[in-house]
PDB file of C-alpha atoms in Angstrom:
ATOM      1  CA  MET Q 238      -3.846 -16.986  -3.478  1.00 54.00           C
ATOM      2  CA  SER Q 239      -1.236 -17.687  -6.849  1.00 60.00           C
ATOM      3  CA  ALA Q 240       0.706 -15.419  -8.225  1.00 58.00           C
ATOM      4  CA  PRO Q 241       0.029 -14.614 -12.199  1.00 54.00           C
ATOM      5  CA  PRO Q 242       2.836 -15.372 -14.547  1.00 60.00           C
ATOM      6  CA  ALA Q 243       5.811 -12.983 -15.050  1.00 59.00           C
ATOM      7  CA  GLY Q 244       4.933 -10.066 -16.556  1.00 64.00           C
ATOM      8  CA  ALA Q 245       1.555 -10.059 -16.130  1.00 78.00           C
ATOM      9  CA  TYR Q 246       0.540  -7.520 -13.094  1.00 84.00           C
ATOM     10  CA  PRO Q 247      -1.083  -4.465 -15.115  1.00 88.00           C
ATOM     11  CA  VAL Q 248       0.231  -1.504 -14.982  1.00 89.00           C
ATOM     12  CA  LEU Q 249      -0.626   0.891 -11.843  1.00 92.00           C
ATOM     13  CA  TYR Q 250       0.813   4.626 -13.490  1.00 93.00           C
ATOM     14  CA  ALA Q 251       1.461   6.394 -16.279  1.00 94.00           C
ATOM     15  CA  ASN Q 252       4.944   6.257 -17.816  1.00 93.00           C
ATOM     16  CA  ASP Q 253       4.927   9.892 -16.609  1.00 96.00           C
ATOM     17  CA  GLU Q 254       4.346   9.374 -12.940  1.00 95.00           C
ATOM     18  CA  GLU Q 255       6.983  10.751 -10.942  1.00 96.00           C
ATOM     19  CA  PHE Q 256       8.919   8.142  -7.906  1.00 96.00           C
ATOM     20  CA  PRO Q 257      10.720  11.050  -5.264  1.00 96.00           C
ATOM     21  CA  ILE Q 258      13.336   9.133  -4.551  1.00 96.00           C
ATOM     22  CA  GLY Q 259      12.217   8.446  -0.047  1.00 95.00           C
ATOM     23  CA  GLY Q 260       7.923   9.188  -0.983  1.00 96.00           C
ATOM     24  CA  SER Q 261       5.434   6.617  -1.323  1.00 96.00           C
ATOM     25  CA  LYS Q 262       2.001   6.715  -2.616  1.00 97.00           C
ATOM     26  CA  VAL Q 263      -1.761   5.625  -1.019  1.00 96.00           C
ATOM     27  CA  VAL Q 264      -3.009   3.742  -4.134  1.00 96.00           C
ATOM     28  CA  ARG Q 265      -5.855   2.722  -1.901  1.00 95.00           C
ATOM     29  CA  HIS Q 266      -8.030   4.065   0.851  1.00 93.00           C
ATOM     30  CA  SER Q 267     -11.604   5.030   2.486  1.00 90.00           C
ATOM     31  CA  THR Q 268     -12.772   6.549   5.977  1.00 89.00           C
ATOM     32  CA  ASN Q 269     -13.501   3.523   6.983  1.00 90.00           C
ATOM     33  CA  ASP Q 270      -9.916   1.817   6.479  1.00 90.00           C
ATOM     34  CA  VAL Q 271      -9.321  -0.127   9.338  1.00 89.00           C
ATOM     35  CA  VAL Q 272      -5.915  -2.016   8.098  1.00 90.00           C
ATOM     36  CA  THR Q 273      -3.254  -1.031   5.776  1.00 92.00           C
ATOM     37  CA  LEU Q 274      -1.208  -2.986   3.413  1.00 93.00           C
ATOM     38  CA  ILE Q 275       2.437  -2.006   2.534  1.00 93.00           C
ATOM     39  CA  GLY Q 276       3.737  -3.309  -0.811  1.00 94.00           C
ATOM     40  CA  ALA Q 277       6.662  -2.515  -3.134  1.00 92.00           C
ATOM     41  CA  GLY Q 278       7.042  -3.472  -6.237  1.00 88.00           C
ATOM     42  CA  VAL Q 279       5.607  -7.209  -6.885  1.00 87.00           C
ATOM     43  CA  THR Q 280       4.061  -7.188  -3.125  1.00 92.00           C
ATOM     44  CA  LEU Q 281       2.669  -4.234  -4.029  1.00 94.00           C
ATOM     45  CA  HIS Q 282      -0.230  -6.738  -6.649  1.00 93.00           C
ATOM     46  CA  ALA Q 283      -0.439  -9.190  -3.468  1.00 93.00           C
ATOM     47  CA  CYS Q 284      -1.905  -6.364  -1.532  1.00 93.00           C
ATOM     48  CA  ILE Q 285      -4.361  -5.030  -3.652  1.00 95.00           C
ATOM     49  CA  ALA Q 286      -5.845  -8.529  -3.996  1.00 93.00           C
ATOM     50  CA  ALA Q 287      -5.796  -8.934  -0.832  1.00 94.00           C
ATOM     51  CA  ALA Q 288      -7.707  -5.433   0.329  1.00 94.00           C
ATOM     52  CA  GLU Q 289      -9.933  -6.613  -2.364  1.00 95.00           C
ATOM     53  CA  ARG Q 290     -10.977 -10.371  -0.957  1.00 95.00           C
ATOM     54  CA  LEU Q 291     -10.941  -8.373   2.770  1.00 94.00           C
ATOM     55  CA  SER Q 292     -13.530  -6.143   1.510  1.00 94.00           C
ATOM     56  CA  GLY Q 293     -15.692  -8.436   0.377  1.00 95.00           C
ATOM     57  CA  SER Q 294     -15.632  -9.658   4.037  1.00 95.00           C
ATOM     58  CA  GLY Q 295     -16.545  -6.211   4.354  1.00 94.00           C
ATOM     59  CA  ILE Q 296     -12.776  -5.235   6.031  1.00 92.00           C
ATOM     60  CA  ALA Q 297     -11.337  -1.358   4.353  1.00 92.00           C
ATOM     61  CA  CYS Q 298      -7.536  -1.421   3.932  1.00 92.00           C
ATOM     62  CA  ARG Q 299      -5.581   1.622   2.580  1.00 93.00           C
ATOM     63  CA  VAL Q 300      -2.694   0.347   0.488  1.00 95.00           C
ATOM     64  CA  ILE Q 301       0.378   1.696   0.222  1.00 96.00           C
ATOM     65  CA  ASP Q 302       2.668   1.570  -2.285  1.00 97.00           C
ATOM     66  CA  LEU Q 303       6.610   2.254  -0.581  1.00 96.00           C
ATOM     67  CA  TYR Q 304       8.603   2.080  -4.013  1.00 95.00           C
ATOM     68  CA  THR Q 305      11.690   3.156  -1.561  1.00 93.00           C
ATOM     69  CA  VAL Q 306      12.510   1.572   1.308  1.00 89.00           C
ATOM     70  CA  LYS Q 307      15.502   3.692   2.127  1.00 92.00           C
ATOM     71  CA  PRO Q 308      14.850   5.849   3.350  1.00 94.00           C
ATOM     72  CA  VAL Q 309      11.517   5.721   4.712  1.00 93.00           C
ATOM     73  CA  ASP Q 310       8.457   7.513   4.109  1.00 93.00           C
ATOM     74  CA  THR Q 311       7.916   7.764   7.723  1.00 91.00           C
ATOM     75  CA  ARG Q 312       5.472  10.437   7.682  1.00 92.00           C
ATOM     76  CA  THR Q 313       2.709   8.781   5.045  1.00 91.00           C
ATOM     77  CA  LEU Q 314       3.366   4.899   7.082  1.00 89.00           C
ATOM     78  CA  ARG Q 315       2.542   7.258  10.649  1.00 87.00           C
ATOM     79  CA  GLU Q 316      -0.508   8.710   9.103  1.00 87.00           C
ATOM     80  CA  ALA Q 317      -1.209   5.323   8.501  1.00 86.00           C
ATOM     81  CA  SER Q 318      -1.077   4.539  12.311  1.00 83.00           C
ATOM     82  CA  ASP Q 319      -2.294   6.748  14.017  1.00 81.00           C
ATOM     83  CA  GLY Q 320      -6.162   5.798  11.869  1.00 72.00           C
ATOM     84  CA  HIS Q 321      -5.362   2.355  12.828  1.00 70.00           C
ATOM     85  CA  ARG Q 322      -4.572   3.471  17.159  1.00 67.00           C
ATOM     86  CA  GLY Q 323      -1.004   3.673  16.411  1.00 63.00           C
ATOM     87  CA  GLU Q 324      -0.268  -0.222  15.499  1.00 62.00           C
ATOM     88  CA  VAL Q 325       2.255  -1.790  13.746  1.00 62.00           C
ATOM     89  CA  ARG Q 326       2.893  -5.284  13.242  1.00 60.00           C
ATOM     90  CA  ASP Q 327       4.737  -7.675  11.310  1.00 55.00           C
ATOM     91  CA  CYS Q 328       3.680 -10.698   9.377  1.00 48.00           C
TER      92      CYS Q 328
END
């Protein structure tokens, strides 16, 4: 998968969207999610693209925009982990 040219990423939020410090946003989810993909900035777009590809194989994915990494939104990450048997993997 190649990245689009700089500045060619789609706009995901309205100009007046609020981003509280320590927060995150779930940008894609379903009741059938079996994996959560977490990204920030450009990597969020890679997560969205990966979720699209995986959905073509029948794998439902939640995608989280972790726009603040310090402090991290542990509540949202814990909720996502609980939906996947509590497993967290680094890749």
